[in-house]
Short mmCIF file of N, CA and C in Angstrom, two decimals:
data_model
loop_
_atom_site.label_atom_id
_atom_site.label_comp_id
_atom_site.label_asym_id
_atom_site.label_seq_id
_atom_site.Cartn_x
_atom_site.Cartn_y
_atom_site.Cartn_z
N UNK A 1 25.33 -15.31 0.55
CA UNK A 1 24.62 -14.08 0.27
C UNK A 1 25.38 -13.22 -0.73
N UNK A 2 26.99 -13.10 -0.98
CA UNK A 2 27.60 -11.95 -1.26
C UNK A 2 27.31 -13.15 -2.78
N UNK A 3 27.12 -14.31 -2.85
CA UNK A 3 27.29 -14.56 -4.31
C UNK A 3 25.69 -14.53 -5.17
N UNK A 4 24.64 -14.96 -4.06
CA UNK A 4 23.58 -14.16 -4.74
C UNK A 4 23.61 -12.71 -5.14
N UNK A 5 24.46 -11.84 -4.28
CA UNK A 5 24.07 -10.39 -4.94
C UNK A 5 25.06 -10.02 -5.84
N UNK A 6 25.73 -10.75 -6.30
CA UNK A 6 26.68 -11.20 -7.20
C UNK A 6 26.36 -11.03 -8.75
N UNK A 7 24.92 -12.16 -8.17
CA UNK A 7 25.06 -12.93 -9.88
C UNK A 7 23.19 -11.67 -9.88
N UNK A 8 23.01 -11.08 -9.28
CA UNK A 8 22.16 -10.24 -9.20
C UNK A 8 22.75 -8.93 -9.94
N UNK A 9 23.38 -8.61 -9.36
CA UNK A 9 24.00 -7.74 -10.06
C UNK A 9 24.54 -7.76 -10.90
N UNK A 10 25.51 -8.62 -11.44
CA UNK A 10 26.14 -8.71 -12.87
C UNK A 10 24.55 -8.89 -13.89
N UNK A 11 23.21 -9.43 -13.75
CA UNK A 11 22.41 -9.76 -14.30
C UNK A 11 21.56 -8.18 -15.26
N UNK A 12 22.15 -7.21 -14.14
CA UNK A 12 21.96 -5.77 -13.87
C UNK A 12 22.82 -5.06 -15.00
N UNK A 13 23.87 -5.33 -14.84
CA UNK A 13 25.20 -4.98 -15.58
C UNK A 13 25.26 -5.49 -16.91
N UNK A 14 24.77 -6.73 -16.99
CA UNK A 14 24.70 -7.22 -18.66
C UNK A 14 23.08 -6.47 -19.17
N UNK A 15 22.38 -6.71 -19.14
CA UNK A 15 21.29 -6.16 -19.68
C UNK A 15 20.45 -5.49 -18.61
N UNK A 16 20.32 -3.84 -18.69
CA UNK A 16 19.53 -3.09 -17.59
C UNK A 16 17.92 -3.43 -17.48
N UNK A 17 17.81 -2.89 -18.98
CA UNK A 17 16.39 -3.32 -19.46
C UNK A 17 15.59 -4.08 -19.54
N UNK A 18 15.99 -5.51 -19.27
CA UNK A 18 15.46 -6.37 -19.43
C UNK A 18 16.00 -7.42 -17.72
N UNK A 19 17.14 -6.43 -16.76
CA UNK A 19 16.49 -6.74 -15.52
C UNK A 19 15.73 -5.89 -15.47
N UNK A 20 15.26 -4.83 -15.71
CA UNK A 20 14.03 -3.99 -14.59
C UNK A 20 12.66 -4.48 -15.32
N UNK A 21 12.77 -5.10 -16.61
CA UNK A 21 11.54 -5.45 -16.76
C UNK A 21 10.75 -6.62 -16.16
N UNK A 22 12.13 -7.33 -15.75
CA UNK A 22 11.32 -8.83 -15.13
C UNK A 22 11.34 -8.07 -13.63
N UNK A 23 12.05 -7.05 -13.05
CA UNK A 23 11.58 -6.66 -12.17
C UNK A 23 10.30 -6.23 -11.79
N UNK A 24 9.87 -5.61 -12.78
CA UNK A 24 8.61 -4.83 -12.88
C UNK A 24 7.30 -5.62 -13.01
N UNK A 25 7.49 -6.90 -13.12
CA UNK A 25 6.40 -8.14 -13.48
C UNK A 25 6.32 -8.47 -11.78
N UNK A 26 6.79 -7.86 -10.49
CA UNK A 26 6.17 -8.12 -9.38
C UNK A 26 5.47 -7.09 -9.27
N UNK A 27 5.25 -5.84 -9.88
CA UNK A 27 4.10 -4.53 -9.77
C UNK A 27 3.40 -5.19 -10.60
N UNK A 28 1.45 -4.91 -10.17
CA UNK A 28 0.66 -4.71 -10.60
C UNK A 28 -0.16 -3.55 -11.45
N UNK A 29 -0.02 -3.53 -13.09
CA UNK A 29 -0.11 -2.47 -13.83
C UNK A 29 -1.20 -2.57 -14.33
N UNK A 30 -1.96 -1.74 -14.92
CA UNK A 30 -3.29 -1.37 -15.26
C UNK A 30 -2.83 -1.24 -16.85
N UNK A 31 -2.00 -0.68 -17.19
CA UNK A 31 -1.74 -0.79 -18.68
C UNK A 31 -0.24 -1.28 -19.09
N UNK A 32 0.81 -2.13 -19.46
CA UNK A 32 1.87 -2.79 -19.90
C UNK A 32 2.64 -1.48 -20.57
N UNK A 33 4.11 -1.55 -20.25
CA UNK A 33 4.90 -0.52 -20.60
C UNK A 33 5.03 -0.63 -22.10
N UNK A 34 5.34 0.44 -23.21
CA UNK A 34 5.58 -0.36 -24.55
C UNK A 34 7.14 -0.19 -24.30
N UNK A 35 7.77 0.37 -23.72
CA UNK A 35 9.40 0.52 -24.08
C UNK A 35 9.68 0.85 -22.27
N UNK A 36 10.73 -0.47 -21.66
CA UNK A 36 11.18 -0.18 -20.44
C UNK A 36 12.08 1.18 -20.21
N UNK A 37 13.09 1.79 -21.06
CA UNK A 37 13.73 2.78 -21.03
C UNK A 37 13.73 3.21 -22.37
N UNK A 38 13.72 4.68 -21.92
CA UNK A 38 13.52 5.87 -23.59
C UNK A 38 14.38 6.52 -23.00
N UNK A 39 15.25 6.35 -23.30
CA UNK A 39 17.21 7.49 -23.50
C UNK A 39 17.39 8.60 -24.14
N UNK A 40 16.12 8.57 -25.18
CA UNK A 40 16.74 9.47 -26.44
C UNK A 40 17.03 10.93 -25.97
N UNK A 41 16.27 11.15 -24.77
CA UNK A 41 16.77 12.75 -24.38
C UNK A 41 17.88 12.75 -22.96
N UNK A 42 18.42 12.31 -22.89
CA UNK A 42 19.61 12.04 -21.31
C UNK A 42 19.21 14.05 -21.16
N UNK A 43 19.82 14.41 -19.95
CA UNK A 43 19.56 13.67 -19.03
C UNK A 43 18.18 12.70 -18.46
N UNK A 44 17.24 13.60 -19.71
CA UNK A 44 15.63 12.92 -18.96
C UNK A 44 15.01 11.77 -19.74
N UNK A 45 15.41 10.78 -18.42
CA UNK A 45 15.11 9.67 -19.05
C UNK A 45 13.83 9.06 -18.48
N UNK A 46 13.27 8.21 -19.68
CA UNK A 46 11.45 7.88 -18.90
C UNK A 46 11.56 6.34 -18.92
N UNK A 47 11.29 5.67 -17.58
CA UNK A 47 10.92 4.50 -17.54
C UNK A 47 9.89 4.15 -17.66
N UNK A 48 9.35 2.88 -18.04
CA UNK A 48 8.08 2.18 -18.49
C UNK A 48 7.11 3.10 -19.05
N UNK A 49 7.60 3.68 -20.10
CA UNK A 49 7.05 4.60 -20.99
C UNK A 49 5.43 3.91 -21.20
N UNK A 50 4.26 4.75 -21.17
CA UNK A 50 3.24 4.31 -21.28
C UNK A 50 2.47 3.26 -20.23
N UNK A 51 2.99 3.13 -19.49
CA UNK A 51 2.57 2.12 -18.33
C UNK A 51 1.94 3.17 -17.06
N UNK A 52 0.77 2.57 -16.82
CA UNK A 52 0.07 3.06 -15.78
C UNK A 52 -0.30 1.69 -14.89
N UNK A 53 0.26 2.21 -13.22
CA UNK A 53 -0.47 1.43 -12.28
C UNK A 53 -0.78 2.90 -11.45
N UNK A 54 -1.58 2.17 -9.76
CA UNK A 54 -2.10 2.82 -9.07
C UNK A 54 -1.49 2.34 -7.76
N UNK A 55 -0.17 3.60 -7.35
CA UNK A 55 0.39 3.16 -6.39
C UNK A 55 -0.31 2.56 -4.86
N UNK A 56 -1.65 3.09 -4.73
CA UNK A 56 -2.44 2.47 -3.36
C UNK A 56 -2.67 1.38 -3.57
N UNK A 57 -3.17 1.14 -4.68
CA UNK A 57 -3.62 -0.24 -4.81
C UNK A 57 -2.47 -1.47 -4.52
N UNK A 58 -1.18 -1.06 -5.31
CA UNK A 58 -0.02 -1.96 -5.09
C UNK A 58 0.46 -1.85 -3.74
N UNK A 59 0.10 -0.84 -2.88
CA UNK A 59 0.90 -0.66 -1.33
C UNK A 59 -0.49 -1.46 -0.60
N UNK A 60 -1.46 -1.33 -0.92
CA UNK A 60 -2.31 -2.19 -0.12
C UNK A 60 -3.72 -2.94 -0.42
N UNK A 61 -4.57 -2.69 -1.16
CA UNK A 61 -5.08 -3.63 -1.92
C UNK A 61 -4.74 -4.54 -2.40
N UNK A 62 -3.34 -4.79 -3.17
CA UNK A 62 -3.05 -6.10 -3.35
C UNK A 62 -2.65 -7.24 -2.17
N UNK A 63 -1.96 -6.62 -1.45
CA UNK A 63 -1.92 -7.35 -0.08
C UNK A 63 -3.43 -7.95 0.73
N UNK A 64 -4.29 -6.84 0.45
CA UNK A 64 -5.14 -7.84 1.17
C UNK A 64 -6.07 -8.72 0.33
N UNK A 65 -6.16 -8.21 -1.18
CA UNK A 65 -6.48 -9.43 -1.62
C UNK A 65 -5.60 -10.44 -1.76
N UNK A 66 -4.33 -10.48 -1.58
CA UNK A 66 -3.35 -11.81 -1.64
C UNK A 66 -3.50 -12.57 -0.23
N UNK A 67 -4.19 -12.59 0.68
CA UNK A 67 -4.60 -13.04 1.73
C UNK A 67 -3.65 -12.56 3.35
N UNK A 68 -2.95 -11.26 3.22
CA UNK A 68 -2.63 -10.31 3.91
C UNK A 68 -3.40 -9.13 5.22
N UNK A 69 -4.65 -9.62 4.56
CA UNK A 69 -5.61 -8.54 5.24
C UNK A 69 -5.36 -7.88 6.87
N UNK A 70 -4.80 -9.13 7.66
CA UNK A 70 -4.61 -8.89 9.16
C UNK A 70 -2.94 -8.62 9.32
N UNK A 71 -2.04 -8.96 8.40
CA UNK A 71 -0.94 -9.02 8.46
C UNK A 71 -0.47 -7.06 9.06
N UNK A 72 0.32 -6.68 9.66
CA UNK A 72 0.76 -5.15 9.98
C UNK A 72 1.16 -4.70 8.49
N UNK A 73 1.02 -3.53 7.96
CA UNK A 73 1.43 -3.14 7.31
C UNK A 73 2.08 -1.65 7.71
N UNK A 74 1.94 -1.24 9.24
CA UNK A 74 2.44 -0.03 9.21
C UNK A 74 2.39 0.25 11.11
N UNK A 75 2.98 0.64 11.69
CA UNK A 75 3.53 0.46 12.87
C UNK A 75 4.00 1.98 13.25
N UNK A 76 2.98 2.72 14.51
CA UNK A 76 3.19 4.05 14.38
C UNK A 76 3.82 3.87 15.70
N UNK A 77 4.90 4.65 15.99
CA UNK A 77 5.63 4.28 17.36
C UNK A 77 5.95 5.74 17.71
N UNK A 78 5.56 6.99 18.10
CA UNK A 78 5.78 7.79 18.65
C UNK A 78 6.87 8.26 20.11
N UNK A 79 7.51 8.74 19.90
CA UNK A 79 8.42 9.02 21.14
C UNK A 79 8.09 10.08 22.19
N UNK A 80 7.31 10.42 21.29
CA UNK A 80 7.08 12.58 21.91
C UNK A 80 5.98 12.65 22.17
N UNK A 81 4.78 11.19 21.88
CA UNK A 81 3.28 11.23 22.33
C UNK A 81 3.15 10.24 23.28
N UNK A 82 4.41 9.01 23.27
CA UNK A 82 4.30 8.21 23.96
C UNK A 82 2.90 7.42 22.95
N UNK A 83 2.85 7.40 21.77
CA UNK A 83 1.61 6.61 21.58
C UNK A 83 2.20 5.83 20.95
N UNK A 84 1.70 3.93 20.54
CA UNK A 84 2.26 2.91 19.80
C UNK A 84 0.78 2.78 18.88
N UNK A 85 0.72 2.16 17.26
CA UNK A 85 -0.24 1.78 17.38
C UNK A 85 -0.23 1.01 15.71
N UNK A 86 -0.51 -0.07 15.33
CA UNK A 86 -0.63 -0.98 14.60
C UNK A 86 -2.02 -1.16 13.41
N UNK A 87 -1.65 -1.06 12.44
CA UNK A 87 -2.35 -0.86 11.34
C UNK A 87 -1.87 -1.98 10.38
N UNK A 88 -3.32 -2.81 10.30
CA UNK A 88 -3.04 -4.21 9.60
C UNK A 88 -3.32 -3.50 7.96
N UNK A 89 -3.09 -4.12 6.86
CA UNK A 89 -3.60 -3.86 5.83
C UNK A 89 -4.82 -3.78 5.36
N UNK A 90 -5.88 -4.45 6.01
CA UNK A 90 -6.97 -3.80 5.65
C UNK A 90 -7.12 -2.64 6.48
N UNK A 91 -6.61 -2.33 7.71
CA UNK A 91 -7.30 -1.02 8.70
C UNK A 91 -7.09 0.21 7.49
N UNK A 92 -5.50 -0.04 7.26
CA UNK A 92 -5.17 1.00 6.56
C UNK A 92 -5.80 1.48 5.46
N UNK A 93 -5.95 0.20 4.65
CA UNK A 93 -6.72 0.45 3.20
C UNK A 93 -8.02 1.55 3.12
N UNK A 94 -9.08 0.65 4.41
CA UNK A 94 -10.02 1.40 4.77
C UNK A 94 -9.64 2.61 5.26
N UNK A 95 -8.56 3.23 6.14
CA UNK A 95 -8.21 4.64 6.67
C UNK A 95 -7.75 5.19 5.61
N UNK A 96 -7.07 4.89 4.33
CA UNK A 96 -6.48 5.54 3.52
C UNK A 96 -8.34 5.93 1.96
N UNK A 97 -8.65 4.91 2.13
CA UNK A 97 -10.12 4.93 1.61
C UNK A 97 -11.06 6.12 2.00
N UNK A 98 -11.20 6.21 3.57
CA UNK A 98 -11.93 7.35 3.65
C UNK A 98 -11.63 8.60 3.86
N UNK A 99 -10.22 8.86 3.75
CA UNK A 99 -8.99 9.89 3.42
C UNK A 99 -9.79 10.00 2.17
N UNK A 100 -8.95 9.43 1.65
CA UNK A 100 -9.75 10.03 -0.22
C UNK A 100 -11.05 10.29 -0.60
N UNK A 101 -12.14 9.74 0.09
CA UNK A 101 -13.28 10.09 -0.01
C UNK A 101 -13.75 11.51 0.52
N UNK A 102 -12.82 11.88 2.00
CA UNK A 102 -13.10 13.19 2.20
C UNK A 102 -12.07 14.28 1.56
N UNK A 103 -11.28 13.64 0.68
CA UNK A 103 -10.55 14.88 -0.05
C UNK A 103 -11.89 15.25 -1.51
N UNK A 104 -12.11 14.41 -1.51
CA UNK A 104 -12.91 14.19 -3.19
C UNK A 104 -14.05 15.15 -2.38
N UNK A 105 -14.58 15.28 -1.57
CA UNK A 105 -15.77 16.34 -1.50
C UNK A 105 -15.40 17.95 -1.52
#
């Protein structure tokens, strides 16, 4: 393990940019970054300049279209209600779905 995070990290250390870009090829983006890092103003620096995804979709839509649908995606365990209660990826999708539908009215 310590030599996978090894050669992980030195991979990090030789070129930043071009690990976070092959990092970034496991997010699902709606539009392709044109430039992984823009430096020119430190301290404020912008990653994947021009790149738009849609964080719900990547936290759970993609899961259940990747064949996830029943898998847990979220596990409410209360101490102070005594309540437990299990939310597969589609429950959620749909609970987080009609969240947004009643904010939008």
């Amino acid at each position: 393990m310590a030599g996978q995070y090894q050669a992980v990290y030195q991979s990090w250390m030789d070129d930043p940019e071009a690990f976070w870009a092959d990092a970034a090829t496991d997010v699902q983006w709606y539009e392709p970054w044109s430039k992984v890092l823009d430096d020119t103003n430190p301290p404020f620096f912008r990653w994947f300049e021009g790149a738009q995804l849609n964080t719900c979709y990547n936290a759970l839509d993609y899961h259940v279209e990747s064949g996830r649908a029943e898998q847990s995606a979220l596990i409410y365990d209360s101490p102070v209600t005594d309540t437990i209660r299990e939310y597969s990826y589609r429950q959620l999708r749909d609970e987080v779905a009609h969240l947004a539908g009643a904010l939008a009215q």
